[in-house]
Tab-separated table of C-alpha atoms in Angstrom:
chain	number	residue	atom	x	y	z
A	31	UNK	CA	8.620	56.491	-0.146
A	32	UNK	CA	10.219	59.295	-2.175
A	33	UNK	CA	8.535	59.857	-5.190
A	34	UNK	CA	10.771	58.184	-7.732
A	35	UNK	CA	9.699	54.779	-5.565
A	36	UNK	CA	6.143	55.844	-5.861
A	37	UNK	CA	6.680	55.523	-9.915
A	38	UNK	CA	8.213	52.679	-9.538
A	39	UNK	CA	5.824	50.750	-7.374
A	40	UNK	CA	3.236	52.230	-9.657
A	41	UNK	CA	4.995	50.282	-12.744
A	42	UNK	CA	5.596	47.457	-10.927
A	43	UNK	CA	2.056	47.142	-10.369
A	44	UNK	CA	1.048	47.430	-14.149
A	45	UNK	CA	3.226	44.813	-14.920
A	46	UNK	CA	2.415	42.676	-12.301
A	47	UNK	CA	-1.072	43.436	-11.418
A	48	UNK	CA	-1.804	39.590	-9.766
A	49	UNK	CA	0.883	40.196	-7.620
A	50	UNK	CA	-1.199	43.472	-5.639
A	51	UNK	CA	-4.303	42.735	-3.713
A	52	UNK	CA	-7.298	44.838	-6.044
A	53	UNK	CA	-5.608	45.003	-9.096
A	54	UNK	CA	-6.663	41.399	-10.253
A	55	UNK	CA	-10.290	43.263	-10.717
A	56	UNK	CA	-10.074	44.209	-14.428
A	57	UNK	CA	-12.007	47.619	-13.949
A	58	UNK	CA	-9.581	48.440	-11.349
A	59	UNK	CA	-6.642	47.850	-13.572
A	60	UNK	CA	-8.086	49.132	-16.466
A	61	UNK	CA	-8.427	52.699	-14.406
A	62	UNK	CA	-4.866	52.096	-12.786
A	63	UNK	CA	-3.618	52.229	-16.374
A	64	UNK	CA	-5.539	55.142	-17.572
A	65	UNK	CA	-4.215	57.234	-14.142
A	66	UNK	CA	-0.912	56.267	-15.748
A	67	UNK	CA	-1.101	57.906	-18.375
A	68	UNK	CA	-2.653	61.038	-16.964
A	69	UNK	CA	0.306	61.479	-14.049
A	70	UNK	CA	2.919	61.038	-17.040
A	71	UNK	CA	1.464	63.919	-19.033
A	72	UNK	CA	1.077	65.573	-15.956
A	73	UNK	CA	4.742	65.301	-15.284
A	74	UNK	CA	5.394	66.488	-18.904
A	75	UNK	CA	2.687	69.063	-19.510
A	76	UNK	CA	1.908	70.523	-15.976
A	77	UNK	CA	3.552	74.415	-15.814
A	78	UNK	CA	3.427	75.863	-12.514
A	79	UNK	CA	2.695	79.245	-12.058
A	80	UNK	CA	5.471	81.257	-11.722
A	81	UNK	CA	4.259	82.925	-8.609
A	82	UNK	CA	3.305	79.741	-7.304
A	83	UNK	CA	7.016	78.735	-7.810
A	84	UNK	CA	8.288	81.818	-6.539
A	85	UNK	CA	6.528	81.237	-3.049
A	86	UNK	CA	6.876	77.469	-2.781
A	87	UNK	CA	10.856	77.985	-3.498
A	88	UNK	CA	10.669	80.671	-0.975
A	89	UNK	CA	9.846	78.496	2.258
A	90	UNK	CA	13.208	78.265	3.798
A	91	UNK	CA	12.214	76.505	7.168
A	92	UNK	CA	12.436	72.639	6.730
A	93	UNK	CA	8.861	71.036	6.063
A	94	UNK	CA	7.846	67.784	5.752
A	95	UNK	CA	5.369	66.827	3.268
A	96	UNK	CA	3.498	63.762	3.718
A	97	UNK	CA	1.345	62.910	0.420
A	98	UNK	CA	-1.105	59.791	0.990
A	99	UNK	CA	-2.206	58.361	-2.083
A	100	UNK	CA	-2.902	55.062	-4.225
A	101	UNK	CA	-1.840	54.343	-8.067
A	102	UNK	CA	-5.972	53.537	-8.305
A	103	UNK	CA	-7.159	56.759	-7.835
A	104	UNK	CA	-8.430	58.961	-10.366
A	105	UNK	CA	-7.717	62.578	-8.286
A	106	UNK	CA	-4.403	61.463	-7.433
A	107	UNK	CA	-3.199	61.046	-10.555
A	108	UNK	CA	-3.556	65.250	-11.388
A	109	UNK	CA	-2.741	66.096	-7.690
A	110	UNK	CA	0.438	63.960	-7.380
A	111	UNK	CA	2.598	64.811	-9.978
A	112	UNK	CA	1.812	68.356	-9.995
A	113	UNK	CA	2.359	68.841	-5.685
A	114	UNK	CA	5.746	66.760	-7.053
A	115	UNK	CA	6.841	69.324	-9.630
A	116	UNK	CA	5.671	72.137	-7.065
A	117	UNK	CA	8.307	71.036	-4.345
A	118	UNK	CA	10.921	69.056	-6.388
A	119	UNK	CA	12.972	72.044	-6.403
A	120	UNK	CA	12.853	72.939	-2.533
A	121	UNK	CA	15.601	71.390	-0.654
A	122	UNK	CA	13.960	72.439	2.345
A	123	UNK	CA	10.573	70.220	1.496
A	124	UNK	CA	10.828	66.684	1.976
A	125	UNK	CA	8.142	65.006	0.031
A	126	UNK	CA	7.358	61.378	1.335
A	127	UNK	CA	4.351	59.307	-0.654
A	128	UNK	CA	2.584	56.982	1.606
A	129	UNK	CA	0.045	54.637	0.135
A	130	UNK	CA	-3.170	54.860	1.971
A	131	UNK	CA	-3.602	50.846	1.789
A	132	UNK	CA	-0.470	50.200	3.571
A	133	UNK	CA	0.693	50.565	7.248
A	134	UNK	CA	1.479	53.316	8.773
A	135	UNK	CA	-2.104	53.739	7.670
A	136	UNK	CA	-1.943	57.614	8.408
A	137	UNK	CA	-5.147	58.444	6.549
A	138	UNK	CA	-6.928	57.310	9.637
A	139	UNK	CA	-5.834	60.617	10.972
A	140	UNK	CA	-6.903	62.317	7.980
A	141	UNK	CA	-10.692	61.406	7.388
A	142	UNK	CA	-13.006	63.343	5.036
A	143	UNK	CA	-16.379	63.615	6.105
A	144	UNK	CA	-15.781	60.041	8.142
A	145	UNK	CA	-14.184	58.799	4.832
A	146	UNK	CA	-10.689	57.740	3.444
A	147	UNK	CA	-10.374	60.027	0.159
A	148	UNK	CA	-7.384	60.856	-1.331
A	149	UNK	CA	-4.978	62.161	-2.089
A	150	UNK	CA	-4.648	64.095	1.181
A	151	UNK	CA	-1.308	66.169	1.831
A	152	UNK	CA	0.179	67.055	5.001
A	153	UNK	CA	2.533	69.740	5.849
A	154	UNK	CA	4.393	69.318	9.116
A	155	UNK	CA	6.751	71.766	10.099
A	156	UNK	CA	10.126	70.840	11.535
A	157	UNK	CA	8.949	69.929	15.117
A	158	UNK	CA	6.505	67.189	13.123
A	159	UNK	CA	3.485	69.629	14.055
A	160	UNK	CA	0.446	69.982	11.196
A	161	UNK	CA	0.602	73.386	9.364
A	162	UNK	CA	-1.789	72.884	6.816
A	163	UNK	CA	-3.925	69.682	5.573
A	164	UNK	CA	-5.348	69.451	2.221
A	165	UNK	CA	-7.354	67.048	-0.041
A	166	UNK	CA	-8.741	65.103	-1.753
A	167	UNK	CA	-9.094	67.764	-4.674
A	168	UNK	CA	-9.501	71.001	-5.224
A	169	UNK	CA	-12.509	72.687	-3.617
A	170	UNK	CA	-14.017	73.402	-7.437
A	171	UNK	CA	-13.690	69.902	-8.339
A	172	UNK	CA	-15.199	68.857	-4.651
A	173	UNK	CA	-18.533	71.625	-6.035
A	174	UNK	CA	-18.838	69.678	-9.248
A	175	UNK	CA	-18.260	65.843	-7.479
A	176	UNK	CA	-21.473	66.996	-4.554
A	177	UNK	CA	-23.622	68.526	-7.467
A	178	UNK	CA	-23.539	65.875	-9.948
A	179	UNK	CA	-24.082	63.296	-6.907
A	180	UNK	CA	-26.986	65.346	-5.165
A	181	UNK	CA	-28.375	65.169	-8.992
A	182	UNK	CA	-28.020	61.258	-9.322
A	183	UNK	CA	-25.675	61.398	-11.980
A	184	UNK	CA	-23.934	57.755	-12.780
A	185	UNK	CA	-20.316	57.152	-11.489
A	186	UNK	CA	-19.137	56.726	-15.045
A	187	UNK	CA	-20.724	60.879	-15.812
A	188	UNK	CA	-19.085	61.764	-12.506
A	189	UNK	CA	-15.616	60.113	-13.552
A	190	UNK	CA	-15.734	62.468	-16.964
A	191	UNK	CA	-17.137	65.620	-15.936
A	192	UNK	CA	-14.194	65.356	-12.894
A	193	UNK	CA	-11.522	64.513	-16.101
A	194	UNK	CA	-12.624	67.679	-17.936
A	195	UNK	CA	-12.599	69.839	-15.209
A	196	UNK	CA	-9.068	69.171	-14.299
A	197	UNK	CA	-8.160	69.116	-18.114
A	198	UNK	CA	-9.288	72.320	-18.066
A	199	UNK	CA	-8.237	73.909	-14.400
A	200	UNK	CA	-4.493	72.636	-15.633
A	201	UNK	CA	-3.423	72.602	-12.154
A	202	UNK	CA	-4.660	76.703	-10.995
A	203	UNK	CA	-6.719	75.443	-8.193
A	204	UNK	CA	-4.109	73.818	-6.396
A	205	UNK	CA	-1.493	75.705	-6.732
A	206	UNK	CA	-4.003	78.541	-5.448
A	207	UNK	CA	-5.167	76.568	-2.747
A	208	UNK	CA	-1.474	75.443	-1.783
A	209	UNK	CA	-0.137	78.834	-1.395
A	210	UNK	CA	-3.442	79.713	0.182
A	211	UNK	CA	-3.146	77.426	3.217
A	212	UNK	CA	0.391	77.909	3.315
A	213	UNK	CA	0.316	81.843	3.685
């Protein structure tokens, strides 16, 4: 789906939560909501380097993005809308949103350490071969998620320490990492 279907699925879900399979679990919903609200000020607060930009705008060869994600979780709703406000621009990316829930069920090709976390982006070039793969967040984030787990720390800590450090990375690390497995 292009990403203007993503939002809409998204808000379809909110208001009709018994309607999707998961979101009848309150927690769940409750967490859906608050990823909401952080991809909207994402949309309206997230600047993009101007370098970043600059080199993003500059791929001229057709590439097809492929961004697996879910409205429930918590990483996707930084990494989303700022990949989306990276590439919106770029005629020559095509982004496509597939939910990792749903058939084709790509993240199977995908896996994280056996696992299916998300978001996870692929870049195929115009033949439909992989270029680059990245996900689920950026590699800082990924440092702070191991430590405070190796440590013991309780989901709830992890889930807050992960919100401040993306409040306060505003979006460098993957625009860093982008261009860096892009280059």
């Amino acid at each position: 789906m292009q990403f203007e279907e993503y939002i809409s699925y998204f808000q379809t879900i909110l208001d009709n939560p018994q309607q999707y399979e998961g979101y009848q679990d309150e927690e769940i919903l409750t967490y859906t909501k608050l990823n909401w609200s952080r991809m909207n000020r994402w949309l309206k607060k997230f600047e993009p380097d101007a370098d970043t930009i600059s080199f993003i705008n500059g791929i001229s060869t057709k590439q097809h993005w492929i961004l697996i994600t879910e409205p429930w979780c918590g990483d996707a709703a930084h990494s989303v809308p700022m990949i989306y406000q990276l590439v919106k621009n770029n005629p020559a990316i095509v982004l496509d949103i597939q939910l990792r829930d749903s058939e084709p069920y790509e993240i199977e090709n995908y896996l994280t350490n056996g696992g299916k976390s998300i978001p996870k982006l692929i870049v195929r070039n115009e033949q439909g071969d992989d270029v680059a793969v990245w996900g689920p967040r950026p590699q800082g984030c990924t440092d702070l998620f191991v430590m405070m787990k190796d440590r013991g720390a309780e989901f709830h800590e992890i889930k807050e320490e992960i919100q401040k450090w993306y409040n306060h990375d505003k979006g460098i690390a993957i625009q860093q990492e982008l261009v860096s497995i892009l280059s």
